[in-house]
Amino acid sequence: WPEKEVQWDMFVHLHVHTEYSLLDGAARIPKTVQKAVELGMPALAITDHGTMFGVVDFYKECKNAGIKPILGCEVYVAPRTIADRTPKVDDNLYHLVLLAENDEGYKNLLQMVSIAFTEGFYYKPRVDKHLLKKYSKGLIALSGCIAGEVASYCIKNDMETAAKAAGEYLDIFGPGNFFLELQDHGFEEQRTANKGLLQIHKDMDIPLVITNDVHYTDRDHSQMQDVLLCIQMGKTVDDPSRMKFQSQELYLKSREEISM
C-alpha cells in the first residue's frame, strides 16, 4: 500500500457489479444504492461486466436517493483485435473499468459497448485498443482487477510488459484519466499485483485508486453469489473442481472497512 498515510475524508465505490452482471453480480440496485446512502457516500458507480443494461434503473435510483450516479462498464479487452477469433488465444480477455466523466464520455461508452456486441462478440462482448482510442474522450479508465492487463503481467512478474501495457492505456486516455487500481480481498495474487502496480506508479507517476470489487451488497450475501457462479459454470456447490471466490470481501464496504 502507499507509503504515505492515506487521508480517508471520503470514499466512493467505483467498481460495482449489479444483477446485470448476469450470473456473477448479486447486488440488487435499490438495496445497493440505499446502503451507499446509509454509509454517507455522495456517489456510486455501476460497472457491470461488458454491459450497460442497468444504467437507466441505476441512474433513476441514485437520483431519487439524492446521490450522484457514476455510469460505467467493466469492458472485456481483446488480447489482439475484435476481428481475431482464435480459440484459446482470443478468448483470453482482459478487464478494464471505464467511467463516463461527462455526456460525451457516456455516449462514447454506449457506442463502444454496442460495437462490442455487434462486431466484437466472441464468447463475450469485446473491445480492443483501437476502439478504446477512438472513443476515449470523456472517459476515465481504471486498470481493473487481477484480470486486468497490467495486473496480470504484474502477477507473472513480467514488469517490463506490465509497464508497457500501462503506458499504452496512459497514451489512450491521457494523463489524469488512467488510474492503477489497487484491491485487497485477501487473495495472494492481489498482493503480488499490488506490489507491481505500486512500482509502476512510482516509476511512471500514474495515479492510484483503491476499489473494492463489489459483487453483492452485504457480506452475508456471498453465498448467493456463489450459487450464481455455479449456475454460470454448470456446476454444483459441492463440486471441488469448480470456480469459487475464496473470499467474502466482495461487498459494499464502508469507508472504515476499506481503510482497515
PDB file of N, CA, C and O in Angstrom, residues 41-100:
ATOM      1  N   MET A  41     -22.195   7.963   1.562  1.00  0.00           N
ATOM      2  CA  MET A  41     -21.412   8.157   0.345  1.00  0.00           C
ATOM      3  C   MET A  41     -22.144   9.082  -0.614  1.00  0.00           C
ATOM      4  O   MET A  41     -23.340   8.893  -0.867  1.00  0.00           O
ATOM      5  N   PRO A  42     -21.465  10.089  -1.173  1.00  0.00           N
ATOM      6  CA  PRO A  42     -22.125  11.064  -2.034  1.00  0.00           C
ATOM      7  C   PRO A  42     -22.370  10.578  -3.457  1.00  0.00           C
ATOM      8  O   PRO A  42     -23.085  11.208  -4.217  1.00  0.00           O
ATOM      9  N   ALA A  43     -21.739   9.457  -3.830  1.00  0.00           N
ATOM     10  CA  ALA A  43     -21.839   8.966  -5.214  1.00  0.00           C
ATOM     11  C   ALA A  43     -21.630   7.457  -5.215  1.00  0.00           C
ATOM     12  O   ALA A  43     -21.163   6.870  -4.241  1.00  0.00           O
ATOM     13  N   LEU A  44     -21.974   6.843  -6.343  1.00  0.00           N
ATOM     14  CA  LEU A  44     -21.809   5.397  -6.507  1.00  0.00           C
ATOM     15  C   LEU A  44     -21.706   5.099  -7.998  1.00  0.00           C
ATOM     16  O   LEU A  44     -22.394   5.716  -8.804  1.00  0.00           O
ATOM     17  N   ALA A  45     -20.833   4.162  -8.341  1.00  0.00           N
ATOM     18  CA  ALA A  45     -20.660   3.783  -9.749  1.00  0.00           C
ATOM     19  C   ALA A  45     -21.349   2.452 -10.039  1.00  0.00           C
ATOM     20  O   ALA A  45     -21.577   1.641  -9.138  1.00  0.00           O
ATOM     21  N   ILE A  46     -21.655   2.248 -11.304  1.00  0.00           N
ATOM     22  CA  ILE A  46     -22.118   0.952 -11.799  1.00  0.00           C
ATOM     23  C   ILE A  46     -21.150   0.540 -12.906  1.00  0.00           C
ATOM     24  O   ILE A  46     -20.901   1.299 -13.843  1.00  0.00           O
ATOM     25  N   THR A  47     -20.577  -0.673 -12.776  1.00  0.00           N
ATOM     26  CA  THR A  47     -19.576  -1.135 -13.758  1.00  0.00           C
ATOM     27  C   THR A  47     -19.805  -2.607 -14.055  1.00  0.00           C
ATOM     28  O   THR A  47     -18.972  -3.454 -13.735  1.00  0.00           O
ATOM     29  N   ASP A  48     -20.938  -2.914 -14.640  1.00  0.00           N
ATOM     30  CA  ASP A  48     -21.243  -4.311 -14.927  1.00  0.00           C
ATOM     31  C   ASP A  48     -20.342  -4.868 -16.028  1.00  0.00           C
ATOM     32  O   ASP A  48     -19.830  -4.144 -16.874  1.00  0.00           O
ATOM     33  N   HIS A  49     -20.181  -6.188 -16.005  1.00  0.00           N
ATOM     34  CA  HIS A  49     -19.312  -6.870 -16.951  1.00  0.00           C
ATOM     35  C   HIS A  49     -19.844  -6.774 -18.383  1.00  0.00           C
ATOM     36  O   HIS A  49     -20.849  -7.391 -18.728  1.00  0.00           O
ATOM     37  N   GLY A  50     -19.199  -5.984 -19.217  1.00  0.00           N
ATOM     38  CA  GLY A  50     -19.470  -5.982 -20.643  1.00  0.00           C
ATOM     39  C   GLY A  50     -20.779  -5.349 -21.072  1.00  0.00           C
ATOM     40  O   GLY A  50     -21.036  -5.236 -22.271  1.00  0.00           O
ATOM     41  N   THR A  51     -21.636  -4.927 -20.123  1.00  0.00           N
ATOM     42  CA  THR A  51     -22.959  -4.431 -20.486  1.00  0.00           C
ATOM     43  C   THR A  51     -23.278  -3.124 -19.764  1.00  0.00           C
ATOM     44  O   THR A  51     -22.672  -2.789 -18.759  1.00  0.00           O
ATOM     45  N   MET A  52     -24.284  -2.418 -20.307  1.00  0.00           N
ATOM     46  CA  MET A  52     -24.806  -1.210 -19.656  1.00  0.00           C
ATOM     47  C   MET A  52     -26.323  -1.305 -19.513  1.00  0.00           C
ATOM     48  O   MET A  52     -27.020  -0.299 -19.466  1.00  0.00           O
ATOM     49  N   PHE A  53     -26.818  -2.527 -19.419  1.00  0.00           N
ATOM     50  CA  PHE A  53     -28.264  -2.741 -19.352  1.00  0.00           C
ATOM     51  C   PHE A  53     -28.888  -2.124 -18.103  1.00  0.00           C
ATOM     52  O   PHE A  53     -30.071  -1.790 -18.090  1.00  0.00           O
ATOM     53  N   GLY A  54     -28.105  -1.972 -17.047  1.00  0.00           N
ATOM     54  CA  GLY A  54     -28.669  -1.498 -15.793  1.00  0.00           C
ATOM     55  C   GLY A  54     -28.540  -0.016 -15.536  1.00  0.00           C
ATOM     56  O   GLY A  54     -29.005   0.476 -14.501  1.00  0.00           O
ATOM     57  N   VAL A  55     -27.925   0.738 -16.471  1.00  0.00           N
ATOM     58  CA  VAL A  55     -27.589   2.133 -16.144  1.00  0.00           C
ATOM     59  C   VAL A  55     -28.820   3.026 -15.966  1.00  0.00           C
ATOM     60  O   VAL A  55     -28.787   3.948 -15.142  1.00  0.00           O
ATOM     61  N   VAL A  56     -29.889   2.792 -16.696  1.00  0.00           N
ATOM     62  CA  VAL A  56     -31.082   3.647 -16.569  1.00  0.00           C
ATOM     63  C   VAL A  56     -31.721   3.448 -15.200  1.00  0.00           C
ATOM     64  O   VAL A  56     -32.019   4.419 -14.485  1.00  0.00           O
ATOM     65  N   ASP A  57     -31.947   2.184 -14.810  1.00  0.00           N
ATOM     66  CA  ASP A  57     -32.506   1.897 -13.490  1.00  0.00           C
ATOM     67  C   ASP A  57     -31.597   2.455 -12.401  1.00  0.00           C
ATOM     68  O   ASP A  57     -32.075   3.032 -11.410  1.00  0.00           O
ATOM     69  N   PHE A  58     -30.292   2.281 -12.575  1.00  0.00           N
ATOM     70  CA  PHE A  58     -29.321   2.751 -11.587  1.00  0.00           C
ATOM     71  C   PHE A  58     -29.347   4.277 -11.480  1.00  0.00           C
ATOM     72  O   PHE A  58     -29.355   4.830 -10.377  1.00  0.00           O
ATOM     73  N   TYR A  59     -29.382   4.952 -12.617  1.00  0.00           N
ATOM     74  CA  TYR A  59     -29.413   6.413 -12.646  1.00  0.00           C
ATOM     75  C   TYR A  59     -30.642   6.946 -11.894  1.00  0.00           C
ATOM     76  O   TYR A  59     -30.537   7.836 -11.043  1.00  0.00           O
ATOM     77  N   LYS A  60     -31.802   6.372 -12.193  1.00  0.00           N
ATOM     78  CA  LYS A  60     -33.041   6.818 -11.554  1.00  0.00           C
ATOM     79  C   LYS A  60     -33.003   6.560 -10.053  1.00  0.00           C
ATOM     80  O   LYS A  60     -33.430   7.403  -9.252  1.00  0.00           O
ATOM     81  N   GLU A  61     -32.492   5.402  -9.664  1.00  0.00           N
ATOM     82  CA  GLU A  61     -32.438   5.047  -8.251  1.00  0.00           C
ATOM     83  C   GLU A  61     -31.521   6.007  -7.484  1.00  0.00           C
ATOM     84  O   GLU A  61     -31.861   6.464  -6.381  1.00  0.00           O
ATOM     85  N   CYS A  62     -30.364   6.304  -8.070  1.00  0.00           N
ATOM     86  CA  CYS A  62     -29.430   7.227  -7.421  1.00  0.00           C
ATOM     87  C   CYS A  62     -30.020   8.629  -7.318  1.00  0.00           C
ATOM     88  O   CYS A  62     -29.905   9.292  -6.274  1.00  0.00           O
ATOM     89  N   LYS A  63     -30.639   9.090  -8.385  1.00  0.00           N
ATOM     90  CA  LYS A  63     -31.235  10.427  -8.371  1.00  0.00           C
ATOM     91  C   LYS A  63     -32.337  10.530  -7.313  1.00  0.00           C
ATOM     92  O   LYS A  63     -32.434  11.528  -6.584  1.00  0.00           O
ATOM     93  N   ASN A  64     -33.166   9.507  -7.223  1.00  0.00           N
ATOM     94  CA  ASN A  64     -34.237   9.503  -6.224  1.00  0.00           C
ATOM     95  C   ASN A  64     -33.686   9.471  -4.797  1.00  0.00           C
ATOM     96  O   ASN A  64     -34.303   9.993  -3.872  1.00  0.00           O
ATOM     97  N   ALA A  65     -32.495   8.853  -4.661  1.00  0.00           N
ATOM     98  CA  ALA A  65     -31.881   8.737  -3.342  1.00  0.00           C
ATOM     99  C   ALA A  65     -31.006   9.934  -3.001  1.00  0.00           C
ATOM    100  O   ALA A  65     -30.513  10.042  -1.871  1.00  0.00           O
ATOM    101  N   GLY A  66     -30.791  10.827  -3.972  1.00  0.00           N
ATOM    102  CA  GLY A  66     -30.019  12.033  -3.714  1.00  0.00           C
ATOM    103  C   GLY A  66     -28.517  11.865  -3.756  1.00  0.00           C
ATOM    104  O   GLY A  66     -27.786  12.660  -3.159  1.00  0.00           O
ATOM    105  N   ILE A  67     -28.021  10.830  -4.458  1.00  0.00           N
ATOM    106  CA  ILE A  67     -26.576  10.677  -4.624  1.00  0.00           C
ATOM    107  C   ILE A  67     -26.229  10.690  -6.115  1.00  0.00           C
ATOM    108  O   ILE A  67     -27.092  10.465  -6.971  1.00  0.00           O
ATOM    109  N   LYS A  68     -24.967  10.947  -6.408  1.00  0.00           N
ATOM    110  CA  LYS A  68     -24.522  11.096  -7.794  1.00  0.00           C
ATOM    111  C   LYS A  68     -24.286   9.729  -8.432  1.00  0.00           C
ATOM    112  O   LYS A  68     -23.500   8.928  -7.923  1.00  0.00           O
ATOM    113  N   PRO A  69     -24.953   9.432  -9.550  1.00  0.00           N
ATOM    114  CA  PRO A  69     -24.683   8.176 -10.259  1.00  0.00           C
ATOM    115  C   PRO A  69     -23.465   8.336 -11.170  1.00  0.00           C
ATOM    116  O   PRO A  69     -23.363   9.301 -11.925  1.00  0.00           O
ATOM    117  N   ILE A  70     -22.534   7.405 -11.085  1.00  0.00           N
ATOM    118  CA  ILE A  70     -21.370   7.377 -11.979  1.00  0.00           C
ATOM    119  C   ILE A  70     -21.564   6.187 -12.906  1.00  0.00           C
ATOM    120  O   ILE A  70     -21.541   5.033 -12.471  1.00  0.00           O
ATOM    121  N   LEU A  71     -21.783   6.460 -14.178  1.00  0.00           N
ATOM    122  CA  LEU A  71     -22.145   5.420 -15.131  1.00  0.00           C
ATOM    123  C   LEU A  71     -20.892   4.871 -15.804  1.00  0.00           C
ATOM    124  O   LEU A  71     -20.059   5.622 -16.306  1.00  0.00           O
ATOM    125  N   GLY A  72     -20.783   3.550 -15.798  1.00  0.00           N
ATOM    126  CA  GLY A  72     -19.587   2.943 -16.361  1.00  0.00           C
ATOM    127  C   GLY A  72     -19.816   1.507 -16.770  1.00  0.00           C
ATOM    128  O   GLY A  72     -20.949   1.008 -16.799  1.00  0.00           O
ATOM    129  N   CYS A  73     -18.722   0.825 -17.067  1.00  0.00           N
ATOM    130  CA  CYS A  73     -18.768  -0.563 -17.511  1.00  0.00           C
ATOM    131  C   CYS A  73     -17.378  -1.166 -17.327  1.00  0.00           C
ATOM    132  O   CYS A  73     -16.369  -0.487 -17.552  1.00  0.00           O
ATOM    133  N   GLU A  74     -17.329  -2.408 -16.884  1.00  0.00           N
ATOM    134  CA  GLU A  74     -16.057  -3.132 -16.903  1.00  0.00           C
ATOM    135  C   GLU A  74     -16.018  -3.919 -18.209  1.00  0.00           C
ATOM    136  O   GLU A  74     -16.641  -4.970 -18.335  1.00  0.00           O
ATOM    137  N   VAL A  75     -15.308  -3.370 -19.182  1.00  0.00           N
ATOM    138  CA  VAL A  75     -15.304  -3.953 -20.518  1.00  0.00           C
ATOM    139  C   VAL A  75     -14.305  -5.098 -20.602  1.00  0.00           C
ATOM    140  O   VAL A  75     -13.363  -5.190 -19.809  1.00  0.00           O
ATOM    141  N   TYR A  76     -14.535  -5.959 -21.588  1.00  0.00           N
ATOM    142  CA  TYR A  76     -13.600  -7.032 -21.908  1.00  0.00           C
ATOM    143  C   TYR A  76     -12.725  -6.564 -23.069  1.00  0.00           C
ATOM    144  O   TYR A  76     -13.237  -6.234 -24.148  1.00  0.00           O
ATOM    145  N   VAL A  77     -11.413  -6.543 -22.849  1.00  0.00           N
ATOM    146  CA  VAL A  77     -10.481  -6.081 -23.877  1.00  0.00           C
ATOM    147  C   VAL A  77      -9.846  -7.284 -24.569  1.00  0.00           C
ATOM    148  O   VAL A  77      -9.234  -8.139 -23.909  1.00  0.00           O
ATOM    149  N   ALA A  78      -9.998  -7.357 -25.889  1.00  0.00           N
ATOM    150  CA  ALA A  78      -9.408  -8.452 -26.663  1.00  0.00           C
ATOM    151  C   ALA A  78      -7.885  -8.370 -26.598  1.00  0.00           C
ATOM    152  O   ALA A  78      -7.312  -7.276 -26.642  1.00  0.00           O
ATOM    153  N   PRO A  79      -7.194  -9.523 -26.497  1.00  0.00           N
ATOM    154  CA  PRO A  79      -5.732  -9.502 -26.451  1.00  0.00           C
ATOM    155  C   PRO A  79      -5.106  -9.018 -27.752  1.00  0.00           C
ATOM    156  O   PRO A  79      -3.979  -8.509 -27.751  1.00  0.00           O
ATOM    157  N   ARG A  80      -5.850  -9.158 -28.865  1.00  0.00           N
ATOM    158  CA  ARG A  80      -5.375  -8.638 -30.156  1.00  0.00           C
ATOM    159  C   ARG A  80      -6.404  -7.630 -30.661  1.00  0.00           C
ATOM    160  O   ARG A  80      -6.455  -6.513 -30.168  1.00  0.00           O
ATOM    161  N   THR A  81      -7.215  -7.998 -31.620  1.00  0.00           N
ATOM    162  CA  THR A  81      -8.270  -7.109 -32.094  1.00  0.00           C
ATOM    163  C   THR A  81      -9.599  -7.857 -32.050  1.00  0.00           C
ATOM    164  O   THR A  81      -9.627  -9.091 -31.937  1.00  0.00           O
ATOM    165  N   ILE A  82     -10.695  -7.132 -32.199  1.00  0.00           N
ATOM    166  CA  ILE A  82     -12.008  -7.786 -32.162  1.00  0.00           C
ATOM    167  C   ILE A  82     -12.273  -8.612 -33.418  1.00  0.00           C
ATOM    168  O   ILE A  82     -13.220  -9.395 -33.459  1.00  0.00           O
ATOM    169  N   ALA A  83     -11.413  -8.468 -34.426  1.00  0.00           N
ATOM    170  CA  ALA A  83     -11.551  -9.276 -35.636  1.00  0.00           C
ATOM    171  C   ALA A  83     -10.926 -10.658 -35.466  1.00  0.00           C
ATOM    172  O   ALA A  83     -11.222 -11.577 -36.234  1.00  0.00           O
ATOM    173  N   ASP A  84     -10.063 -10.814 -34.467  1.00  0.00           N
ATOM    174  CA  ASP A  84      -9.365 -12.094 -34.251  1.00  0.00           C
ATOM    175  C   ASP A  84     -10.216 -13.024 -33.409  1.00  0.00           C
ATOM    176  O   ASP A  84     -10.756 -12.626 -32.368  1.00  0.00           O
ATOM    177  N   ARG A  85     -10.290 -14.284 -33.835  1.00  0.00           N
ATOM    178  CA  ARG A  85     -11.135 -15.264 -33.149  1.00  0.00           C
ATOM    179  C   ARG A  85     -10.480 -16.641 -33.137  1.00  0.00           C
ATOM    180  O   ARG A  85     -11.068 -17.632 -33.576  1.00  0.00           O
ATOM    181  N   THR A  86      -9.280 -16.726 -32.614  1.00  0.00           N
ATOM    182  CA  THR A  86      -8.578 -17.995 -32.493  1.00  0.00           C
ATOM    183  C   THR A  86      -8.832 -18.579 -31.106  1.00  0.00           C
ATOM    184  O   THR A  86      -8.559 -17.920 -30.100  1.00  0.00           O
ATOM    185  N   PRO A  87      -9.368 -19.817 -31.033  1.00  0.00           N
ATOM    186  CA  PRO A  87      -9.653 -20.421 -29.726  1.00  0.00           C
ATOM    187  C   PRO A  87      -8.401 -20.499 -28.851  1.00  0.00           C
ATOM    188  O   PRO A  87      -7.295 -20.715 -29.335  1.00  0.00           O
ATOM    189  N   LYS A  88      -8.589 -20.309 -27.553  1.00  0.00           N
ATOM    190  CA  LYS A  88      -7.548 -20.366 -26.543  1.00  0.00           C
ATOM    191  C   LYS A  88      -6.506 -19.256 -26.696  1.00  0.00           C
ATOM    192  O   LYS A  88      -5.465 -19.286 -26.047  1.00  0.00           O
ATOM    193  N   VAL A  89      -6.785 -18.307 -27.566  1.00  0.00           N
ATOM    194  CA  VAL A  89      -5.936 -17.127 -27.704  1.00  0.00           C
ATOM    195  C   VAL A  89      -6.803 -15.884 -27.526  1.00  0.00           C
ATOM    196  O   VAL A  89      -6.606 -15.099 -26.597  1.00  0.00           O
ATOM    197  N   ASP A  90      -7.784 -15.741 -28.388  1.00  0.00           N
ATOM    198  CA  ASP A  90      -8.604 -14.530 -28.391  1.00  0.00           C
ATOM    199  C   ASP A  90      -9.774 -14.586 -27.416  1.00  0.00           C
ATOM    200  O   ASP A  90     -10.514 -13.610 -27.285  1.00  0.00           O
ATOM    201  N   ASP A  91      -9.928 -15.723 -26.720  1.00  0.00           N
ATOM    202  CA  ASP A  91     -10.932 -15.782 -25.657  1.00  0.00           C
ATOM    203  C   ASP A  91     -10.306 -15.509 -24.287  1.00  0.00           C
ATOM    204  O   ASP A  91     -10.993 -15.520 -23.267  1.00  0.00           O
ATOM    205  N   ASN A  92      -9.015 -15.229 -24.253  1.00  0.00           N
ATOM    206  CA  ASN A  92      -8.331 -14.843 -23.014  1.00  0.00           C
ATOM    207  C   ASN A  92      -8.387 -13.322 -22.894  1.00  0.00           C
ATOM    208  O   ASN A  92      -7.516 -12.605 -23.378  1.00  0.00           O
ATOM    209  N   LEU A  93      -9.432 -12.823 -22.252  1.00  0.00           N
ATOM    210  CA  LEU A  93      -9.743 -11.399 -22.267  1.00  0.00           C
ATOM    211  C   LEU A  93      -9.220 -10.684 -21.029  1.00  0.00           C
ATOM    212  O   LEU A  93      -9.086 -11.282 -19.963  1.00  0.00           O
ATOM    213  N   TYR A  94      -8.942  -9.403 -21.192  1.00  0.00           N
ATOM    214  CA  TYR A  94      -8.542  -8.550 -20.068  1.00  0.00           C
ATOM    215  C   TYR A  94      -9.733  -7.695 -19.622  1.00  0.00           C
ATOM    216  O   TYR A  94     -10.574  -7.317 -20.437  1.00  0.00           O
ATOM    217  N   HIS A  95      -9.767  -7.365 -18.345  1.00  0.00           N
ATOM    218  CA  HIS A  95     -10.803  -6.483 -17.807  1.00  0.00           C
ATOM    219  C   HIS A  95     -10.270  -5.061 -17.721  1.00  0.00           C
ATOM    220  O   HIS A  95      -9.105  -4.840 -17.416  1.00  0.00           O
ATOM    221  N   LEU A  96     -11.150  -4.092 -17.966  1.00  0.00           N
ATOM    222  CA  LEU A  96     -10.803  -2.675 -17.851  1.00  0.00           C
ATOM    223  C   LEU A  96     -12.054  -1.909 -17.440  1.00  0.00           C
ATOM    224  O   LEU A  96     -13.106  -2.034 -18.082  1.00  0.00           O
ATOM    225  N   VAL A  97     -11.960  -1.119 -16.387  1.00  0.00           N
ATOM    226  CA  VAL A  97     -13.099  -0.341 -15.916  1.00  0.00           C
ATOM    227  C   VAL A  97     -13.107   1.017 -16.602  1.00  0.00           C
ATOM    228  O   VAL A  97     -12.106   1.732 -16.586  1.00  0.00           O
ATOM    229  N   LEU A  98     -14.246   1.369 -17.196  1.00  0.00           N
ATOM    230  CA  LEU A  98     -14.413   2.663 -17.857  1.00  0.00           C
ATOM    231  C   LEU A  98     -15.556   3.416 -17.196  1.00  0.00           C
ATOM    232  O   LEU A  98     -16.652   2.866 -17.005  1.00  0.00           O
ATOM    233  N   LEU A  99     -15.309   4.673 -16.842  1.00  0.00           N
ATOM    234  CA  LEU A  99     -16.301   5.523 -16.188  1.00  0.00           C
ATOM    235  C   LEU A  99     -16.548   6.761 -17.028  1.00  0.00           C
ATOM    236  O   LEU A  99     -15.590   7.396 -17.506  1.00  0.00           O
ATOM    237  N   ALA A 100     -17.808   7.104 -17.237  1.00  0.00           N
ATOM    238  CA  ALA A 100     -18.147   8.291 -18.019  1.00  0.00           C
ATOM    239  C   ALA A 100     -17.932   9.535 -17.158  1.00  0.00           C
ATOM    240  O   ALA A 100     -18.536   9.685 -16.098  1.00  0.00           O
TER     241      ALA A 100
END
